[in-house]
Amino acid sequence: MRHAFVLAWRHLAFHKGRTALLVVAIALVAFLPLAVRRLVEAGSTALRARAASTPLVIGARGSELDLVVAGLYFAKPTPREIRYGELARLADSDALAIPLHAGFTARGIPIVGTSLEYFDMRGLRVADGRTFALLGECVLGARAAERVARDPGKLVTDAADPYNLAGTIPIVLRPVGTLAETGTADDDAIFVDIKTAWTIAGIGHGHQEAGAIRDPNDLIGTVPGPDGGHVITSERLRHAEEITPENVSSFHFHGDPETFPMHAIVVVPRTEKAATLLQGSFQRRDEPLQIVRPIEALERLLREILRIERLLHVILVAVAIVTATVVVVVFALSVKLRRDELTTMVRLGAARGTVALLVGAELVLILILAAALTTVGLAITTAFERTVERAMIGG
Amino acid sequence: MLSTSGLRYRYRQGPYESTPFELVARDLAVAAGTTLAIVGPSGCGKSTLLSLLAGERVPTAGEVRFGDVRVSALSDAERRRFRIMTVGLVFQEFRLLDYLSVLDNILLPCRLHPALPLDDRMRRRAHDLAERLGIGALVTRPPQRLSHGERQRVAVARGLLAKPKLLLADEPTGNLDPVGKRRLLDELLALATDDGAAVIVATHDHGLLSAFHQVYDFAAADAEVA
């Protein structure tokens, strides 16, 4: 038996090209369905876990899935804005309500404007530093921190529309902490206080004190008013691009905070009854908001994904049959081409069973190599589970 | 030691052949340590006779005896064991395996039958044969990097590995120059008979016949292919 495997191995090693082709072909046929299954399973499990830990999400009426994806994964498309004042509607309910503002990015990493309760709700732990306390401060998810560390320099928000002069002005965010890795979408986000998100949106800003302007070119004039007067400045008035302890007091918001935007409210009812009551309160026909159970929206998505996977499996079965046929044909041709060699073995005294064992040993070795290659491939796919999870929700 | 009597072998009839061919060989006897040349024109049945003597084929009539053993009456498995343990074979086209080194080609019989274990004694024997046949420095090379004559020597070494009591060689000197032929034949006969083997060589080269104790000529009246 050992000699058959030695001879088979030498033969395979001598015909490296043919061996590699067979091994790769068989490995691919085995790898593809297994990898798809593994990734879909891992993705589904992660999606379900995330959804299960987020009982309810409230947002503007529209696609339930978009709302869930934005609320749980901070992924595009960003749902329509809702007013911050909607939080007040939940004040009397027996539930924890956490605002979420999404849509902005820094170096392509999503910025999530929220409150500190979000960290408690998700069980997020600060591994290094502290949570945000002042305007402009941010806490980085574990993988976001790695990305930021790769490119030293100030962390500046991305301009939403660089050609819109009235749009948002990029500001510098100051990282003050890094979260421990969780293996969820929180690892890939930058968390700021929702007021910082409003500042990025241009609703809040800081600039030099108009009353302290000395350069006459910066002043257009003053308008008398009942309580003193208003100073009218030129566009040369310097706006702060970075919020620092020195200028933080100059930052202010214009307008009523109740009307300021956010994109979703994550709701954690304390009882099932509270959940039912909340869901009922958003069922009116003219209700501009919707309340969604993320697990239900994701289950619908997963059913579609599993249907696609089944279709893929049918295709792969066809590919497997073709590959198996090719392997059989290649082996049959190989035996035919090796007729002289195998006949020599029989003439020297080998039993026909020994010759069959030799050919069988080659097939076994090829299958072992293919299995090893498949295992390596599957191990590598583990690194892509997060990517697939995001791909499954279109992020 | 080796003898035949009334040996006949009917070839399988091909689809386009109207009459079957039958080899009818006259009786022969070869003692231990002696040599026999089988000569005759191409297609006369030299290789078939060798395969009958080796127990590769079973005669349709008559018998092959080796000492007390009736080779032609042995079962398939017994004949395989007889070949591996008693007979050394040197084929016409060497039949070396491209994917094995010279040394592994010489040792190949040990990998084919459990009765011939691949141990240190066999490895030493293989190295010794390679040295004596002048290919000692080539044992790690693959056969395709050897000259024709060197490959011939590897095939001879493989045939002699198990110290056979009967060495059967089919045109072992074919395609060599006259000097090379004679030298290789002398080495082969000396190596085999030194160990007490009976040697039978099929050849169509009448210039080599003086090296043998006996000659079996298919052209003689009492041996024919009918």
Coordinates of C-alpha atoms in Angstrom, one line a residue:
Chain A
M1 CA 0.0 0.0 0.0
R2 CA 2.8 2.4 1.0
H3 CA 4.7 1.7 -2.2
A4 CA 1.6 2.4 -4.3
F5 CA 1.2 5.8 -2.7
V6 CA 5.0 6.6 -3.2
L7 CA 4.8 5.7 -6.9
A8 CA 1.5 7.6 -7.2
W9 CA 3.0 10.7 -5.5
R10 CA 6.1 10.6 -7.8
H11 CA 3.9 10.3 -10.8
L12 CA 1.8 13.3 -9.7
A13 CA 4.8 15.3 -8.9
F14 CA 6.3 14.6 -12.3
H15 CA 3.2 15.8 -14.1
K16 CA 2.8 18.9 -12.0
G17 CA 0.6 20.8 -14.5
R18 CA -1.9 18.1 -15.0
T19 CA -2.0 17.4 -11.2
A20 CA -2.5 21.1 -10.4
L21 CA -5.3 21.4 -12.9
L22 CA -7.2 18.4 -11.5
V23 CA -6.6 19.5 -7.9
V24 CA -7.8 23.1 -8.5
A25 CA -10.8 21.9 -10.5
I26 CA -12.0 19.5 -7.8
A27 CA -11.2 21.9 -5.0
L28 CA -13.2 24.6 -6.7
V29 CA -16.2 22.4 -7.1
A30 CA -16.0 21.5 -3.4
F31 CA -15.1 24.9 -2.2
L32 CA -17.7 27.1 -3.9
P33 CA -20.9 25.6 -2.4
L34 CA -19.2 25.1 1.0
A35 CA -17.9 28.7 1.0
V36 CA -21.2 30.1 -0.1
R37 CA -23.0 28.1 2.6
R38 CA -20.5 29.1 5.2
L39 CA -20.5 32.7 4.4
V40 CA -24.3 32.9 4.1
E41 CA -24.6 31.1 7.4
A42 CA -22.1 33.4 9.1
G43 CA -23.6 36.4 7.5
S44 CA -27.2 35.3 8.5
T45 CA -26.1 34.6 12.0
A46 CA -24.5 38.0 12.4
L47 CA -27.4 39.8 10.8
R48 CA -29.9 38.0 13.0
A49 CA -27.8 38.6 16.2
R50 CA -27.6 42.3 15.4
A51 CA -31.3 42.5 14.5
A52 CA -32.3 40.6 17.6
S53 CA -30.4 43.0 19.8
T54 CA -32.2 46.0 18.3
P55 CA -35.9 45.4 19.1
L56 CA -37.4 48.4 17.3
V57 CA -36.3 51.2 14.9
I58 CA -38.4 54.3 14.1
G59 CA -37.8 56.4 11.1
A60 CA -39.5 58.1 8.2
R61 CA -42.0 56.1 6.1
G62 CA -40.4 54.4 3.2
S63 CA -38.4 51.2 2.7
E64 CA -38.3 49.2 6.0
L65 CA -35.1 47.5 4.9
D66 CA -33.4 50.8 4.2
L67 CA -34.3 52.1 7.6
V68 CA -33.0 48.9 9.3
V69 CA -29.8 48.9 7.2
A70 CA -29.1 52.5 8.1
G71 CA -30.2 52.1 11.7
L72 CA -28.2 48.9 12.4
Y73 CA -25.3 49.1 9.9
F74 CA -25.0 52.9 9.2
A75 CA -25.1 51.9 5.5
K76 CA -26.4 53.8 2.5
P77 CA -29.0 54.7 1.4
T78 CA -29.6 57.1 4.3
P79 CA -33.3 57.3 5.1
R80 CA -35.2 60.5 5.0
E81 CA -34.6 62.8 8.0
I82 CA -37.0 63.0 10.9
R83 CA -37.2 65.8 13.5
Y84 CA -35.3 65.4 16.7
G85 CA -38.5 66.5 18.5
E86 CA -40.0 63.1 17.6
L87 CA -38.1 61.7 20.5
A88 CA -40.5 63.5 22.8
R89 CA -43.3 61.2 21.6
L90 CA -41.6 58.3 23.2
A91 CA -41.0 60.1 26.5
D92 CA -44.1 58.6 28.1
S93 CA -43.5 55.1 26.8
D94 CA -41.7 52.4 28.9
A95 CA -38.7 52.3 26.5
L96 CA -35.2 53.6 26.0
A97 CA -35.1 55.8 22.9
I98 CA -31.7 56.5 21.3
P99 CA -31.4 59.0 18.4
L100 CA -29.2 58.2 15.4
H101 CA -27.9 60.6 12.8
A102 CA -26.2 58.9 9.8
G103 CA -25.0 60.0 6.4
F104 CA -21.8 61.8 7.1
T105 CA -18.4 60.2 6.7
A106 CA -14.7 60.9 7.5
R107 CA -12.2 59.2 5.2
G108 CA -15.1 57.2 4.0
I109 CA -15.9 55.8 7.5
P110 CA -19.5 56.4 8.5
I111 CA -20.1 59.0 11.3
V112 CA -22.9 58.1 13.7
G113 CA -24.4 61.0 15.7
T114 CA -26.0 59.5 18.8
S115 CA -26.1 59.7 22.6
L116 CA -24.0 57.9 25.2
E117 CA -26.9 55.5 25.8
Y118 CA -26.1 53.9 22.5
F119 CA -22.9 52.4 24.0
D120 CA -24.8 50.9 26.9
M121 CA -27.5 49.5 24.7
R122 CA -25.0 47.8 22.5
G123 CA -22.7 46.8 25.3
L124 CA -19.8 48.7 23.7
R125 CA -16.7 49.1 25.9
V126 CA -14.1 51.8 25.5
A127 CA -10.8 50.0 25.2
D128 CA -8.7 53.0 25.1
G129 CA -9.4 56.7 26.2
R130 CA -12.9 57.8 27.0
T131 CA -16.3 58.5 25.4
F132 CA -17.1 61.8 23.8
A133 CA -17.9 64.7 26.1
L134 CA -17.5 67.9 24.1
L135 CA -18.5 69.0 20.6
G136 CA -16.1 67.8 18.0
E137 CA -14.9 64.8 20.0
C138 CA -15.4 61.3 18.6
V139 CA -15.0 57.7 19.6
L140 CA -13.7 55.3 17.0
G141 CA -14.8 51.7 16.4
A142 CA -12.0 49.2 16.6
R143 CA -11.5 48.7 12.8
A144 CA -12.2 52.4 12.1
A145 CA -9.4 53.2 14.5
E146 CA -7.1 50.9 12.6
R147 CA -8.0 52.7 9.3
V148 CA -7.5 56.1 10.9
A149 CA -4.1 55.0 12.4
R150 CA -2.9 53.9 8.9
D151 CA -3.1 57.5 7.7
P152 CA -1.9 59.9 10.4
G153 CA -3.1 63.4 10.3
K154 CA -6.3 65.3 11.3
L155 CA -9.5 63.4 11.0
V156 CA -11.6 65.7 8.8
T157 CA -15.2 65.0 7.8
D158 CA -15.8 64.4 4.1
A159 CA -17.6 67.2 2.2
A160 CA -21.0 65.9 1.3
D161 CA -21.1 67.9 -1.9
P162 CA -17.9 69.8 -2.6
Y163 CA -19.6 71.9 -5.3
N164 CA -22.4 73.1 -3.0
L165 CA -21.0 76.3 -1.4
A166 CA -24.0 76.5 1.0
G167 CA -23.4 72.9 2.1
T168 CA -21.6 71.4 4.9
I169 CA -18.1 72.7 5.8
P170 CA -15.6 69.9 6.6
I171 CA -14.6 70.1 10.3
V172 CA -11.9 68.3 12.2
L173 CA -13.0 65.6 14.6
R174 CA -10.9 64.9 17.6
P175 CA -10.7 61.1 18.5
V176 CA -10.8 60.7 22.3
G177 CA -11.4 57.0 22.6
T178 CA -11.4 53.6 20.8
L179 CA -14.0 50.9 21.3
A180 CA -13.1 47.3 21.9
E181 CA -13.7 45.1 18.9
T182 CA -17.2 43.6 18.8
G183 CA -17.2 42.0 15.3
T184 CA -20.2 44.1 14.4
A185 CA -20.9 47.2 12.3
D186 CA -20.0 49.3 15.4
D187 CA -16.3 48.4 14.7
D188 CA -16.5 50.3 11.4
A189 CA -18.0 53.6 12.6
I190 CA -17.0 56.9 14.1
F191 CA -19.3 57.9 17.0
V192 CA -20.0 61.5 17.8
D193 CA -22.6 63.3 20.0
I194 CA -25.6 64.1 17.9
K195 CA -24.9 67.8 18.4
T196 CA -21.5 67.3 16.7
A197 CA -23.4 65.7 13.8
W198 CA -25.6 68.8 13.6
T199 CA -22.4 70.9 13.6
I200 CA -21.1 68.9 10.6
A201 CA -24.5 69.5 9.0
G202 CA -23.8 73.2 9.4
I203 CA -26.7 73.8 11.8
G204 CA -24.2 74.6 14.5
H205 CA -21.0 76.5 14.1
G206 CA -18.4 78.6 15.7
H207 CA -16.7 81.8 14.5
Q208 CA -14.8 84.8 15.9
E209 CA -16.8 87.1 18.1
A210 CA -18.3 89.7 15.8
G211 CA -18.1 92.4 18.5
A212 CA -14.4 91.9 18.7
I213 CA -13.8 92.5 15.0
R214 CA -11.1 95.2 14.5
D215 CA -10.6 95.0 10.8
P216 CA -13.1 97.4 9.1
N217 CA -13.1 95.3 6.0
D218 CA -14.6 92.4 8.0
L219 CA -17.5 94.6 9.1
I220 CA -20.4 95.7 6.9
G221 CA -22.3 97.6 9.5
T222 CA -24.6 97.4 12.5
V223 CA -28.4 97.4 12.6
P224 CA -30.0 99.0 15.6
G225 CA -32.4 96.7 17.4
P226 CA -34.6 96.8 20.5
D227 CA -32.0 95.0 22.6
G228 CA -28.8 96.6 21.4
G229 CA -28.3 95.9 17.7
H230 CA -27.0 93.3 15.3
V231 CA -23.5 93.4 13.8
I232 CA -23.5 92.5 10.1
T233 CA -20.2 91.0 9.0
S234 CA -18.6 90.4 5.6
E235 CA -17.8 86.9 4.4
R236 CA -14.3 87.4 5.7
L237 CA -15.6 86.4 9.2
R238 CA -13.5 83.5 10.2
H239 CA -15.4 80.3 10.9
A240 CA -13.8 77.7 13.0
E241 CA -12.8 74.5 11.3
E242 CA -11.8 72.7 14.4
I243 CA -13.6 72.6 17.7
T244 CA -11.1 73.1 20.5
P245 CA -11.3 73.8 24.2
E246 CA -10.5 77.4 23.4
N247 CA -13.2 78.0 20.9
V248 CA -15.9 75.5 22.0
S249 CA -17.8 78.3 23.8
S250 CA -18.2 80.1 20.5
F251 CA -20.1 77.2 19.0
H252 CA -23.8 77.7 18.9
F253 CA -26.9 76.4 17.0
H254 CA -29.4 78.5 15.1
G255 CA -33.0 77.4 15.3
D256 CA -35.2 75.2 17.4
P257 CA -33.4 71.9 18.4
E258 CA -36.8 70.1 18.1
T259 CA -36.6 70.6 14.4
F260 CA -33.0 69.5 14.0
P261 CA -32.5 66.3 11.9
M262 CA -31.8 62.7 12.7
H263 CA -32.5 59.6 10.7
A264 CA -33.6 56.9 13.1
I265 CA -34.5 56.2 16.7
V266 CA -33.4 52.9 18.1
V267 CA -36.0 51.9 20.7
V268 CA -35.5 49.3 23.4
P269 CA -38.9 48.7 25.1
R270 CA -38.5 47.5 28.7
T271 CA -41.5 45.1 28.4
E272 CA -43.3 43.3 25.6
K273 CA -46.4 45.3 26.4
A274 CA -44.5 48.5 25.9
A275 CA -43.3 47.2 22.5
T276 CA -46.8 46.3 21.5
L277 CA -48.2 49.7 22.6
L278 CA -45.4 51.5 20.7
Q279 CA -46.0 49.6 17.6
G280 CA -49.7 50.4 17.8
S281 CA -49.1 54.1 18.2
F282 CA -47.3 54.3 14.9
Q283 CA -50.0 52.5 12.9
R284 CA -52.2 55.5 11.9
R285 CA -52.7 55.9 8.2
D286 CA -51.5 59.5 8.3
E287 CA -48.5 58.7 10.5
P288 CA -45.4 60.2 8.9
L289 CA -43.1 57.7 10.8
Q290 CA -42.9 54.0 10.7
I291 CA -41.8 51.6 13.5
V292 CA -40.0 48.4 12.3
R293 CA -38.9 45.2 14.0
P294 CA -35.5 44.7 12.4
I295 CA -35.5 40.9 12.8
E296 CA -38.7 40.7 10.7
A297 CA -37.3 42.9 7.9
L298 CA -34.0 40.9 7.9
E299 CA -35.8 37.6 7.9
R300 CA -37.5 38.7 4.7
L301 CA -34.2 39.6 3.2
L302 CA -32.6 36.3 4.3
R303 CA -35.3 34.4 2.6
E304 CA -34.4 36.0 -0.7
I305 CA -30.7 35.3 -0.1
L306 CA -31.4 31.7 0.6
R307 CA -33.5 31.4 -2.6
I308 CA -30.6 32.8 -4.6
E309 CA -28.2 30.4 -2.8
R310 CA -30.4 27.4 -3.7
L311 CA -30.3 28.5 -7.4
L312 CA -26.5 28.8 -7.1
H313 CA -26.3 25.3 -5.7
V314 CA -28.2 23.9 -8.7
I315 CA -25.7 25.6 -11.0
L316 CA -22.8 24.2 -8.9
V317 CA -24.2 20.7 -9.0
A318 CA -24.1 20.9 -12.8
V319 CA -20.5 22.2 -12.7
A320 CA -19.7 19.4 -10.3
I321 CA -21.1 16.8 -12.7
V322 CA -19.1 18.2 -15.5
T323 CA -15.9 18.3 -13.4
A324 CA -16.4 14.8 -12.2
T325 CA -16.7 13.7 -15.8
V326 CA -13.6 15.6 -16.8
V327 CA -11.7 14.0 -13.9
V328 CA -12.8 10.5 -15.0
V329 CA -11.9 11.2 -18.6
V330 CA -8.5 12.5 -17.6
F331 CA -7.8 9.4 -15.5
A332 CA -9.1 7.1 -18.2
L333 CA -6.8 8.8 -20.8
S334 CA -4.0 8.8 -18.3
V335 CA -4.3 5.0 -17.8
K336 CA -4.4 4.6 -21.6
L337 CA -1.3 6.7 -22.0
R338 CA 0.4 4.8 -19.3
R339 CA -0.5 1.4 -20.7
D340 CA 3.2 0.5 -21.4
E341 CA 4.3 1.5 -18.0
L342 CA 1.5 -0.4 -16.2
T343 CA 2.0 -3.4 -18.4
T344 CA 5.7 -3.4 -17.5
M345 CA 4.7 -3.5 -13.8
V346 CA 2.5 -6.5 -14.4
R347 CA 5.3 -8.2 -16.4
L348 CA 7.7 -7.6 -13.6
G349 CA 5.3 -9.4 -11.2
A350 CA 2.8 -6.8 -10.0
A351 CA -0.8 -8.0 -9.5
R352 CA -3.4 -6.2 -11.5
G353 CA -4.8 -5.2 -8.1
T354 CA -1.5 -3.5 -7.3
V355 CA -1.7 -1.5 -10.6
A356 CA -5.4 -0.6 -9.8
L357 CA -4.2 0.4 -6.3
L358 CA -1.6 2.6 -7.9
V359 CA -4.1 4.4 -10.1
G360 CA -6.5 4.6 -7.1
A361 CA -3.8 6.0 -4.9
E362 CA -3.3 8.8 -7.4
L363 CA -7.0 9.6 -7.3
V364 CA -6.9 9.5 -3.5
L365 CA -3.9 11.8 -3.4
I366 CA -5.5 14.3 -5.8
L367 CA -8.7 14.2 -3.6
I368 CA -6.6 14.8 -0.5
L369 CA -4.8 17.7 -2.1
A370 CA -8.1 19.1 -3.3
A371 CA -9.5 18.7 0.2
A372 CA -6.5 20.5 1.7
L373 CA -6.8 23.3 -0.8
T374 CA -10.5 23.6 -0.1
T375 CA -9.8 23.7 3.7
V376 CA -7.3 26.5 3.1
G377 CA -9.8 28.3 0.9
L378 CA -12.5 28.0 3.6
A379 CA -10.1 29.3 6.2
I380 CA -9.4 32.3 4.1
T381 CA -13.1 32.9 3.5
T382 CA -13.5 33.4 7.3
A383 CA -11.7 36.7 6.8
F384 CA -14.4 37.8 4.4
E385 CA -17.4 37.0 6.7
R386 CA -17.8 40.7 7.7
T387 CA -17.6 41.8 4.0
V388 CA -20.2 39.3 3.1
E389 CA -22.4 40.4 6.0
R390 CA -22.2 43.9 4.6
A391 CA -22.8 42.7 1.1
M392 CA -25.9 40.8 2.2
I393 CA -27.4 44.1 3.4
G394 CA -26.1 45.9 0.4
G395 CA -23.7 48.0 2.4
Chain B
M1 CA 17.4 -26.2 -14.4
L2 CA 15.1 -24.7 -17.0
S3 CA 13.5 -27.0 -19.5
T4 CA 10.5 -27.0 -21.8
S5 CA 8.7 -29.8 -23.5
G6 CA 6.2 -29.8 -26.4
L7 CA 5.7 -26.1 -26.0
R8 CA 3.0 -24.5 -28.1
Y9 CA 1.3 -21.1 -27.9
R10 CA -1.7 -20.1 -30.0
Y11 CA -2.0 -16.3 -30.5
R12 CA -5.3 -14.7 -30.1
Q13 CA -6.8 -14.3 -33.5
G14 CA -7.2 -10.7 -34.7
P15 CA -10.4 -9.4 -36.3
Y16 CA -8.7 -9.3 -39.8
E17 CA -6.8 -12.5 -39.5
S18 CA -8.2 -15.6 -41.3
T19 CA -6.0 -18.2 -39.7
P20 CA -4.7 -18.3 -36.1
F21 CA -0.9 -18.1 -35.5
E22 CA 0.7 -20.7 -33.3
L23 CA 4.2 -20.8 -31.9
V24 CA 5.6 -24.3 -31.9
A25 CA 9.0 -24.4 -30.1
R26 CA 11.4 -27.3 -29.8
D27 CA 12.4 -28.5 -26.4
L28 CA 15.2 -26.6 -24.6
A29 CA 17.2 -27.0 -21.4
V30 CA 19.4 -24.5 -19.7
A31 CA 21.5 -25.3 -16.7
A32 CA 22.3 -22.9 -13.8
G33 CA 25.2 -20.7 -14.6
T34 CA 25.0 -21.3 -18.4
T35 CA 23.7 -19.1 -21.2
L36 CA 21.4 -19.6 -24.2
A37 CA 20.9 -17.2 -27.1
I38 CA 17.6 -17.3 -29.0
V39 CA 18.0 -16.1 -32.5
G40 CA 15.7 -15.6 -35.4
P41 CA 14.2 -13.0 -37.7
S42 CA 11.8 -10.4 -36.5
G43 CA 8.3 -11.8 -35.7
C44 CA 9.5 -15.4 -35.4
G45 CA 8.4 -15.6 -31.8
K46 CA 11.5 -14.9 -29.7
S47 CA 9.7 -12.5 -27.4
T48 CA 6.7 -14.8 -27.0
L49 CA 9.0 -17.7 -26.1
L50 CA 10.7 -15.5 -23.5
S51 CA 7.3 -14.6 -22.0
L52 CA 6.3 -18.3 -21.9
L53 CA 9.5 -19.1 -20.0
A54 CA 8.9 -16.2 -17.6
G55 CA 5.4 -17.4 -16.8
E56 CA 3.8 -14.2 -18.3
R57 CA 1.9 -16.3 -20.7
V58 CA 0.5 -19.8 -20.3
P59 CA 1.3 -22.3 -23.1
T60 CA -1.7 -23.8 -25.0
A61 CA 0.2 -27.1 -24.9
G62 CA 3.4 -28.5 -23.4
E63 CA 5.1 -27.2 -20.2
V64 CA 7.8 -25.0 -18.8
R65 CA 9.7 -26.4 -15.8
F66 CA 12.1 -24.6 -13.6
G67 CA 13.8 -27.2 -11.3
D68 CA 10.9 -29.0 -9.7
V69 CA 8.4 -26.3 -10.5
R70 CA 6.0 -26.7 -13.4
V71 CA 5.8 -23.0 -14.2
S72 CA 3.0 -23.4 -16.7
A73 CA 0.8 -25.2 -14.1
L74 CA 1.1 -22.4 -11.5
S75 CA -1.8 -20.1 -10.7
D76 CA -1.7 -16.4 -11.7
A77 CA -0.5 -15.4 -8.2
E78 CA 2.1 -18.1 -8.0
R79 CA 3.5 -17.2 -11.5
R80 CA 3.7 -13.5 -10.3
R81 CA 5.6 -14.6 -7.3
F82 CA 7.8 -16.9 -9.4
R83 CA 8.6 -14.0 -11.7
I84 CA 9.4 -11.5 -9.0
M85 CA 11.5 -14.0 -6.9
T86 CA 13.1 -16.2 -9.6
V87 CA 13.2 -14.4 -12.9
G88 CA 15.0 -11.2 -13.9
L89 CA 13.6 -9.5 -17.0
V90 CA 15.3 -7.1 -19.3
F91 CA 12.9 -5.6 -21.8
Q92 CA 13.5 -4.7 -25.4
E93 CA 12.6 -1.0 -24.9
F94 CA 14.0 -0.8 -21.4
R95 CA 10.5 0.2 -20.0
L96 CA 12.0 2.6 -17.5
L97 CA 9.6 5.0 -15.6
D98 CA 10.3 8.6 -16.4
Y99 CA 9.1 9.9 -13.1
L100 CA 11.5 7.8 -11.0
S101 CA 15.2 8.3 -10.6
V102 CA 17.7 5.7 -11.9
L103 CA 18.0 4.2 -8.4
D104 CA 14.2 4.0 -8.0
N105 CA 13.9 2.4 -11.4
I106 CA 16.4 -0.3 -10.4
L107 CA 14.4 -0.8 -7.1
L108 CA 11.0 -0.8 -8.8
P109 CA 10.4 -4.6 -8.4
C110 CA 10.6 -4.1 -4.7
R111 CA 7.6 -1.7 -4.8
L112 CA 5.5 -4.1 -6.8
H113 CA 5.4 -7.3 -4.8
P114 CA 5.4 -7.8 -1.0
A115 CA 7.7 -10.9 -1.4
L116 CA 10.6 -8.6 -2.4
P117 CA 10.9 -6.1 0.5
L118 CA 12.6 -2.8 -0.1
D119 CA 15.2 -2.8 2.6
D120 CA 18.8 -1.7 3.1
R121 CA 20.1 -4.9 1.6
M122 CA 18.2 -4.2 -1.6
R123 CA 19.4 -0.6 -1.7
R124 CA 23.0 -1.7 -1.2
R125 CA 22.5 -4.3 -4.0
A126 CA 21.0 -1.6 -6.3
H127 CA 24.0 0.8 -5.7
D128 CA 26.4 -2.1 -6.2
L129 CA 24.9 -3.1 -9.5
A130 CA 24.8 0.5 -10.6
E131 CA 28.5 0.8 -9.8
R132 CA 29.4 -2.4 -11.6
L133 CA 27.5 -1.4 -14.7
G134 CA 29.2 2.0 -14.7
I135 CA 26.1 4.1 -13.8
G136 CA 26.9 4.6 -10.2
A137 CA 27.3 8.4 -10.6
L138 CA 23.9 8.6 -12.3
V139 CA 21.6 7.1 -9.7
T140 CA 19.8 10.3 -8.8
R141 CA 19.1 11.3 -12.4
P142 CA 15.8 10.7 -14.2
P143 CA 16.1 8.2 -17.1
Q144 CA 15.3 10.8 -19.8
R145 CA 18.6 12.5 -18.9
L146 CA 20.6 9.4 -19.7
S147 CA 22.1 8.2 -23.0
H148 CA 20.6 5.1 -24.8
G149 CA 23.4 2.9 -23.5
E150 CA 23.0 4.2 -19.9
R151 CA 19.3 3.5 -20.0
Q152 CA 20.1 0.0 -21.2
R153 CA 22.3 -0.5 -18.2
V154 CA 19.6 0.7 -15.8
A155 CA 17.3 -1.9 -17.3
V156 CA 19.9 -4.6 -16.8
A157 CA 20.5 -3.6 -13.2
R158 CA 16.7 -3.7 -12.6
G159 CA 16.6 -7.2 -14.1
L160 CA 19.5 -8.4 -11.8
L161 CA 18.3 -6.7 -8.6
A162 CA 16.7 -9.8 -6.9
K163 CA 19.7 -12.1 -7.8
P164 CA 17.4 -14.0 -10.2
K165 CA 18.0 -17.7 -10.9
L166 CA 16.9 -17.1 -14.4
L167 CA 17.6 -14.0 -16.4
L168 CA 15.6 -13.4 -19.5
A169 CA 16.7 -10.5 -21.8
D170 CA 14.9 -9.4 -24.9
E171 CA 17.3 -7.7 -27.3
P172 CA 19.2 -6.1 -24.5
T173 CA 21.9 -4.7 -26.8
G174 CA 19.6 -3.3 -29.5
N175 CA 20.6 0.1 -30.9
L176 CA 24.1 0.0 -29.4
D177 CA 27.2 0.2 -31.5
P178 CA 29.1 -3.1 -32.0
V179 CA 31.7 -2.4 -29.3
G180 CA 29.0 -1.2 -26.9
K181 CA 26.9 -4.3 -27.6
R182 CA 29.6 -6.7 -26.8
R183 CA 30.7 -4.9 -23.7
L184 CA 27.2 -4.7 -22.2
L185 CA 26.4 -8.4 -23.1
D186 CA 29.6 -9.6 -21.5
E187 CA 28.8 -7.5 -18.3
L188 CA 25.3 -8.8 -18.2
L189 CA 26.3 -12.5 -18.7
A190 CA 29.1 -12.2 -16.2
L191 CA 27.0 -10.5 -13.5
A192 CA 24.2 -13.1 -13.9
T193 CA 26.2 -16.2 -14.1
D194 CA 28.5 -15.2 -11.2
D195 CA 25.3 -15.5 -9.1
G196 CA 24.6 -18.9 -10.7
A197 CA 21.8 -17.7 -12.9
A198 CA 20.7 -19.3 -16.1
V199 CA 20.7 -16.6 -18.8
I200 CA 18.5 -16.6 -21.9
V201 CA 18.9 -13.7 -24.4
A202 CA 16.8 -13.1 -27.4
T203 CA 18.7 -11.4 -30.2
H204 CA 18.8 -11.1 -33.9
D205 CA 22.5 -10.2 -33.9
H206 CA 24.4 -13.3 -35.0
G207 CA 27.7 -11.6 -34.2
L208 CA 27.1 -12.0 -30.5
L209 CA 26.4 -15.7 -30.5
S210 CA 30.0 -16.7 -29.6
A211 CA 29.3 -15.3 -26.1
F212 CA 26.7 -18.0 -25.3
H213 CA 27.0 -21.6 -24.3
Q214 CA 24.0 -22.6 -26.4
V215 CA 22.1 -21.2 -29.4
Y216 CA 18.4 -21.7 -30.0
D217 CA 17.8 -20.8 -33.7
F218 CA 14.2 -20.3 -34.8
A219 CA 15.4 -20.7 -38.3
A220 CA 16.2 -24.3 -37.7
A221 CA 13.8 -26.8 -39.1
D222 CA 12.4 -28.1 -35.8
A223 CA 11.3 -24.7 -34.5
E224 CA 8.7 -22.8 -36.4
V225 CA 5.8 -20.4 -36.3
A226 CA 2.9 -22.0 -37.9

